Structures are given as C-alpha cells and as structure tokens.
Coordinates of C-alpha atoms in Angstrom, one line a residue:
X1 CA 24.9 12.2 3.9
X2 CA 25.5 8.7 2.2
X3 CA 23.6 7.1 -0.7
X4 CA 21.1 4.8 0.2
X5 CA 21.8 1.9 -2.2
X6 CA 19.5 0.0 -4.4
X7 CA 19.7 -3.9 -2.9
X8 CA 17.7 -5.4 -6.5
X9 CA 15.3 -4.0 -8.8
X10 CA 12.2 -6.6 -9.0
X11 CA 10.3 -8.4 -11.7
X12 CA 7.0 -8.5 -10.2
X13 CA 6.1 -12.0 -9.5
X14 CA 3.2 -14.1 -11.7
X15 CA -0.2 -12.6 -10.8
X16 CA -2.4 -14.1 -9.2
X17 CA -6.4 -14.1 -8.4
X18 CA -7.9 -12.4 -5.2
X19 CA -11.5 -12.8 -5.2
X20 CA -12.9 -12.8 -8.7
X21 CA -11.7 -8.6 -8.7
X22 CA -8.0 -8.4 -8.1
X23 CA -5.3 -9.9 -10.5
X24 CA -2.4 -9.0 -8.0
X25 CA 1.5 -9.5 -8.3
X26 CA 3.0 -10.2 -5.0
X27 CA 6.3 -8.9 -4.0
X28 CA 6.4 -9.8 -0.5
X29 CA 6.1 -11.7 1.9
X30 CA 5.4 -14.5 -0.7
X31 CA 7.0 -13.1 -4.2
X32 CA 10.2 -12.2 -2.5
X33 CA 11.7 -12.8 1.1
X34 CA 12.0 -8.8 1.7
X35 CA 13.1 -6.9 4.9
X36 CA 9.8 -4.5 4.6
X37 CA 8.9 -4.3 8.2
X38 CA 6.6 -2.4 8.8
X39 CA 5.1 -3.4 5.5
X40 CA 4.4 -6.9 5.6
X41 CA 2.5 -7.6 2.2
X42 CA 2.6 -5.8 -0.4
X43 CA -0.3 -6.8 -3.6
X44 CA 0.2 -4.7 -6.6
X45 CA -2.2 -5.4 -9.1
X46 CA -0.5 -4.0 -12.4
X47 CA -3.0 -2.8 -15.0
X48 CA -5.6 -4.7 -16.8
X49 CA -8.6 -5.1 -18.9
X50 CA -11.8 -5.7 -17.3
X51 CA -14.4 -6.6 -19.4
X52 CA -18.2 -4.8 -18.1
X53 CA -20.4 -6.3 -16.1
X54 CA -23.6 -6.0 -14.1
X55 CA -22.6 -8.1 -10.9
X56 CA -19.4 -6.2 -9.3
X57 CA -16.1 -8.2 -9.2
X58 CA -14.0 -8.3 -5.4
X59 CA -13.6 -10.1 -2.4
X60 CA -16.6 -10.7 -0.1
X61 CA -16.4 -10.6 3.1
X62 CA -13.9 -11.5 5.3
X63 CA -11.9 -11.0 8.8
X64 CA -8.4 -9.1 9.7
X65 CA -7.1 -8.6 13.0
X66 CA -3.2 -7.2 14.0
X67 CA -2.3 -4.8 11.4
X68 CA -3.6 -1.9 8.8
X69 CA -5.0 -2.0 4.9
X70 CA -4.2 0.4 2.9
X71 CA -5.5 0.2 -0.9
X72 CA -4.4 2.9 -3.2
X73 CA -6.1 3.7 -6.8
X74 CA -4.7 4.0 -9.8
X75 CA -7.0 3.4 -12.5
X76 CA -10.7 2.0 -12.1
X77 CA -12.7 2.1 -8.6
X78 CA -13.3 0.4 -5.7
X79 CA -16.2 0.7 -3.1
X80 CA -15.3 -0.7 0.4
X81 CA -17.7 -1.9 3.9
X82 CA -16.6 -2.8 7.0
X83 CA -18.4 -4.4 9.9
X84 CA -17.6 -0.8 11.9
X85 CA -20.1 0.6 9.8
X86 CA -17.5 2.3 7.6
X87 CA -17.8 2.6 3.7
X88 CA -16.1 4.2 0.8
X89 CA -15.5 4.6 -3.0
X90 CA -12.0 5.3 -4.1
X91 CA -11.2 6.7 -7.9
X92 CA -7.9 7.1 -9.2
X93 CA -5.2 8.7 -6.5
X94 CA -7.6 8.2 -3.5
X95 CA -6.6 6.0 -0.5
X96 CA -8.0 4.2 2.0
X97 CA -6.4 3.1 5.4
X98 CA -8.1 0.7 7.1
X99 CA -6.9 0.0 10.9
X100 CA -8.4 -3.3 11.7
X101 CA -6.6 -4.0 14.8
X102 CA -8.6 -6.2 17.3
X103 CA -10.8 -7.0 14.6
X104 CA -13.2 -5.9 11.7
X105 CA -15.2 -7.9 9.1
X106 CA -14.6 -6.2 5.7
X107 CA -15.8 -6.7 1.9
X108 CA -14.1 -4.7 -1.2
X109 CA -15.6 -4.8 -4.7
X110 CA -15.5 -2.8 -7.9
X111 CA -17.7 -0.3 -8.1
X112 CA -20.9 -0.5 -9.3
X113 CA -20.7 2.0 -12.0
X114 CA -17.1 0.8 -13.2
X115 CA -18.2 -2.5 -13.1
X116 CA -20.8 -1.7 -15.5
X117 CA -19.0 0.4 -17.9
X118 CA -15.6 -1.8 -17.3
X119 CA -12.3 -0.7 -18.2
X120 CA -8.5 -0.1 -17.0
X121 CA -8.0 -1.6 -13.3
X122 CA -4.7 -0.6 -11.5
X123 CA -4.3 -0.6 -7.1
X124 CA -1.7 -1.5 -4.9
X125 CA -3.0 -3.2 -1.7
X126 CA -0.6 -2.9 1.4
X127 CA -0.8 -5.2 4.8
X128 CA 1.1 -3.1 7.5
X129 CA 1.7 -4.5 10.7
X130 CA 1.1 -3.2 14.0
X131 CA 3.1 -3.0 17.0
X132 CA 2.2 -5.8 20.0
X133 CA 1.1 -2.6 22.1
X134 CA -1.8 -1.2 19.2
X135 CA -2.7 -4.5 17.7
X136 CA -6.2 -4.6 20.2
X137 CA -7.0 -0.7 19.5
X138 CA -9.9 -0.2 18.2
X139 CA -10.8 -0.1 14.3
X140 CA -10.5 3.2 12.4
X141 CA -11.0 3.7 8.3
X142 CA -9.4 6.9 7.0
X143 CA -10.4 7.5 3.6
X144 CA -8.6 10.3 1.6
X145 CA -9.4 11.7 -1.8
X146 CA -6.4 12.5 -4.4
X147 CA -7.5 16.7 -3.8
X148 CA -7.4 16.6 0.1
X149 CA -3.7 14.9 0.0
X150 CA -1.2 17.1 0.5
X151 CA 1.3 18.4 -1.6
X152 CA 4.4 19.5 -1.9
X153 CA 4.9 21.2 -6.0
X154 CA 8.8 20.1 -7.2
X155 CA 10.8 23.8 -8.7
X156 CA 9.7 24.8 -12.4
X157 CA 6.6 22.2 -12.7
X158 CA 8.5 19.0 -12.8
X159 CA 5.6 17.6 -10.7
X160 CA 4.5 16.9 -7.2
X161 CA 4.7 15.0 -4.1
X162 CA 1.7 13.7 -2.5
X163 CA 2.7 12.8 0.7
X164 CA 0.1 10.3 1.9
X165 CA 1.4 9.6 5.3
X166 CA 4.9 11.0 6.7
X167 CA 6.5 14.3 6.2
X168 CA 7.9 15.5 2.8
X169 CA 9.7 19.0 3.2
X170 CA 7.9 20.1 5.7
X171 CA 4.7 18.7 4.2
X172 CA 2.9 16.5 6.5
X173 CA 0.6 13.3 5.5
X174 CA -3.1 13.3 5.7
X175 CA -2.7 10.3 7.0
X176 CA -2.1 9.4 11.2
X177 CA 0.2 6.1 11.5
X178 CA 1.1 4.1 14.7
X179 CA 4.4 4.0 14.0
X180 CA 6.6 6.2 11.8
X181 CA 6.1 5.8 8.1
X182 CA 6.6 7.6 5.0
X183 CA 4.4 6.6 2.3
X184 CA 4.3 9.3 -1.1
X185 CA 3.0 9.0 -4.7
X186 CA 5.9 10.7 -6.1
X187 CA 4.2 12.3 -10.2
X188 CA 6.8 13.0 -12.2
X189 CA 7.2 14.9 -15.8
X190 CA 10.1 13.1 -17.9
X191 CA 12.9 14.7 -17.2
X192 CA 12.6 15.8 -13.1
X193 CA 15.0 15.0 -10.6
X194 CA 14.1 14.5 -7.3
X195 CA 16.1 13.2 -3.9
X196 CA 14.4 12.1 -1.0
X197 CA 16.2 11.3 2.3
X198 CA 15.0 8.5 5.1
X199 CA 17.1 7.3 8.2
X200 CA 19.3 4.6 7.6
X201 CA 17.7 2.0 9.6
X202 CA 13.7 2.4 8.0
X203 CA 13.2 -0.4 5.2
X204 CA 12.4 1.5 1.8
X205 CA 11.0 0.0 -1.4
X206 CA 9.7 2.3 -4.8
X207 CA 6.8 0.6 -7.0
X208 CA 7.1 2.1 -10.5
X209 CA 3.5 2.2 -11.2
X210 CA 3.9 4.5 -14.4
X211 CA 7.2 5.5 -16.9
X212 CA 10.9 5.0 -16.1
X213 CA 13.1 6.4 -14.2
X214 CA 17.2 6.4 -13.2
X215 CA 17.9 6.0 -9.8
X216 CA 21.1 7.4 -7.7
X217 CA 22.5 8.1 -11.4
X218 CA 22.6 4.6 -12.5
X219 CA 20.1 1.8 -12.7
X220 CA 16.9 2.1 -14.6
X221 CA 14.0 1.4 -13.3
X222 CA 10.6 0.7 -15.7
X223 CA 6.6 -0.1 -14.9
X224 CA 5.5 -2.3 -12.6
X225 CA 9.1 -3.2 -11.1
X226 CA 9.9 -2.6 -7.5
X227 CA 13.0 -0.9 -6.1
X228 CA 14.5 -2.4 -2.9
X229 CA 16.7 -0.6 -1.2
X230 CA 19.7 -1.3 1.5
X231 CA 19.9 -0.4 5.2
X232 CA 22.9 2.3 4.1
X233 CA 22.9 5.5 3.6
X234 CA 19.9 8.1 3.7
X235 CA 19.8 9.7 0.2
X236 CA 17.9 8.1 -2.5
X237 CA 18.0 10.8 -6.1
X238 CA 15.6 9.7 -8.6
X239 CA 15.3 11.2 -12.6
X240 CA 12.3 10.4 -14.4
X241 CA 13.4 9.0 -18.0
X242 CA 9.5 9.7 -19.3
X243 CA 6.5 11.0 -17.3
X244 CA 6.5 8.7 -14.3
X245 CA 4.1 8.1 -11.4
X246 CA 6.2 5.7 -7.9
X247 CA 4.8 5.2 -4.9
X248 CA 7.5 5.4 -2.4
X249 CA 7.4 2.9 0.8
X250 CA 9.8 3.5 3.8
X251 CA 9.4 3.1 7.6
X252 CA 10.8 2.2 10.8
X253 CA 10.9 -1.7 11.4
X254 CA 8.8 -3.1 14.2
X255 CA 11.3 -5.5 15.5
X256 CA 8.7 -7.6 17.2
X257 CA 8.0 -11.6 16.5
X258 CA 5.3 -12.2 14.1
X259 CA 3.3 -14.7 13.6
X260 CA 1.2 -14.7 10.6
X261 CA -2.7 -17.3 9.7
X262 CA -4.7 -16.2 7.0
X263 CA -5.8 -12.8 7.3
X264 CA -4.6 -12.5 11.3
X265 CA -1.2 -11.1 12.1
X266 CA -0.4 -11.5 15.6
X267 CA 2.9 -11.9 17.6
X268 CA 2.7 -15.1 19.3
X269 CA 0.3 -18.6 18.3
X270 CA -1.8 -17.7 21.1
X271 CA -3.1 -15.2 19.8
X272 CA -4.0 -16.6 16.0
X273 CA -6.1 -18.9 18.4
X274 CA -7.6 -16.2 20.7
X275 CA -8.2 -14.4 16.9
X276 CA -9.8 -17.3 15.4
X277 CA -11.9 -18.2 19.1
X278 CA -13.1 -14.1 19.1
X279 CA -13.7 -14.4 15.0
X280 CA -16.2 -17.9 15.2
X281 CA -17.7 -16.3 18.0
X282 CA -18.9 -13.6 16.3
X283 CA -16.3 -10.6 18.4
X284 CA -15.4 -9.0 14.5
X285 CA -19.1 -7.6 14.6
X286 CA -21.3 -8.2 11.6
X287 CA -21.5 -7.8 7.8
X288 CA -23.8 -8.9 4.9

C-alpha cells in the first residue's frame, strides 16, 4: 500500500464570532477552498478564555435542513435543544450528531454552570452533508459521552483510539452515518506511532487539537493546524512529537451538486426555496 500524501498543512484562518459563544476558525468552505466532501464546513474554535457569567453565551435559535451537525468537546460545555424535542449537555470528549435533514429548529449555548464559573472553551463544529436520497429523512440527535465511545488501546500504553464513527481495527463507531465516514479522536503520549489506512478516493483532513506530531516521517504538524491530505495512496503514519490529541476526518465524497443558503444545504435552487417556503411556514416545528 501507497502513502497517502499530505496536500498542505493549514494555518487556521482569523477567528471569527458565532453567536456571542463561539470564537471559530474556519477552514473550509470559507477559510480554504478544500475537497472535504462529505464534510462541508468545518468551525474549529481553538482554545480561549471565557470570562464568567450568569446569562449563557451561544447561538439562539435557528433552522438547518440537508445535512448533519456534529459538535465535539474539548474543553468547556455546551447544552444543546432542538425543535424534535431533543436536548443534551456535552463535557470534554463527548459528541453530538445532529441529523437535521428535512428540517429542525435548534439552539446551542454554554452551559449553565460553565457559564457561571467560566473558563477554557475548546469544540470543533462539523456541517456534513447528506446525500439527495436522505436529505428529507427525518431528524435524529445521537449524543455520545467520552466513556461510551469506543476504543481501540495502541501496544505498550501509547494511547487510544476513539473511534467516533467508522471502523478502527476492527473497532466500530458509536456513531450510525448515511454514508461511509471515519471520524476518530486519535490521544496520543509523546512519542507513539500510529498508521491509519483509508481508500484512496475518501477526502481526509487531521485537526491538531493538542501537541505536535510528524507525519509520514516528515512534516511537522503543531496545535490548531489542519492536515490536508491527497487523493493518493491509503497509508497515513503519524508520531506524536509531545502528548498530542487529532481528530482525524476521512470519508467517501458525495459527488452530488450542492447548493448551499444560510444554514440550508440542498442540491438544486429549488429546494433552498421549498426550504425557506416549509421554514416561514412554520414545517421546522417549534422552539423557545
């Protein structure tokens, strides 16, 4: 099997505000013109101070339709409501996938406690699309804590694997997707090799979230730069220079016209009318 080559190591991009709660840097689609499919945004909010306060920090509410958010915690929390009567806190190394499909009304915010106390905020926020055939399915929210993910230990207690969605050595996700997707928060002591191997054709990227590490033997990675990789080879080897945490991204493209308005990703204009029409008229269901 052939290296998969890194394509260019990324600065992330200058932050900037979502809500009053999210200071996000964002890689793609708007920080850099990536081939990500199926990940079609991809918000990493890097760490940061914030200061305590009595009325939570987020995003109120608002509408999705066509695609998947999935939020991952680092540091801080983040409590979550959706107009399908879903709800959820996530601390650090929880998840939360969020299928709005035909369409959901949803609100995140700090939570309550953290936003009292304050303190170290880190999260990566992921927009995955969905294939024309599953973008009117109905919504689903699968929230995960960090113990129920599974696992797959690295020899002599290098560190872990949590494989979030996908299959890792045999170790399958907690996490059902529409279409194939691997998706790992890779926890590395400094010093651990690792390889991982995906099919030449998915679209791969790494976010260092914590440390440094070498990858393929060569280039060095560091915090809060993203890894994009080529559509060659299968085998990716990564050395952690220091104690590192990366949340590895790969999947299969859907190779299927998009057409993107606000918070609605649909495949043709027709339907970013049909979504806005169903959205005025109240079809998203109904949130405080």
């Amino acid at each position: 099997m052939q290296t998969k080559q890194v394509s260019a190591i990324l600065n992330p991009p200058a932050p900037h505000m979502v809500g009053d709660g999210f200071r996000v840097h964002n890689f793609f689609p708007s920080g850099y013109k990536l081939n990500m499919s199926p990940f079609y945004m991809l918000d990493y909010n890097a760490k940061i101070e914030f200061s305590a306060r009595n009325e939570p920090r987020g995003v109120g509410v608002h509408p999705h339709r066509g695609f998947e958010t999935v939020t991952i915690a680092y540091h801080g929390a983040v409590a979550h409501h959706d107009s399908a009567g879903n709800s959820g806190i996530i601390y650090p190394g929880d998840v939360q996938w969020m299928t709005a499909a035909k369409g959901i009304l949803h609100k995140e915010y700090h939570e309550e406690n953290f936003s009292k106390k304050g303190g170290l905020f880190q999260m990566v926020q992921l927009w995955i699309n969905l294939p024309a055939k599953d973008k009117m399915s109905s919504p689903k929210y699968q929230g995960v804590k960090r113990n129920e993910l599974q696992k797959f230990e690295l020899p002599n207690h290098t560190g872990l694997i949590e494989v979030i969605a996908g299959n890792y050595k045999n170790v399958k996700g907690s996490v059902s997707t529409f279409t194939p997707i691997e998706m790992y928060n890779a926890r590395l002591n400094n010093g651990a090799k690792v390889n991982f191997s995906f099919p030449e054709s998915f679209n791969t990227g790494f976010v260092i979230i914590e440390g440094s590490v070498k990858v393929n033997g060569a280039e060095t990675a560091k915090t809060d730069q993203f890894i994009h990789f080529k559509n060659e080879g299968e085998i990716i080897e990564i050395e952690a220079l220091e104690d590192s945490v990366i949340l590895i991204l790969s999947g299969e493209p859907i190779n299927e016209p998009i057409v993107s308005y606000g918070p609605f990703l649909m495949n043709t204009q027709q339907e970013i009318k049909e979504a806005l029409a169903d959205y005025n008229e109240g079809k998203f269901g109904y949130l405080e």
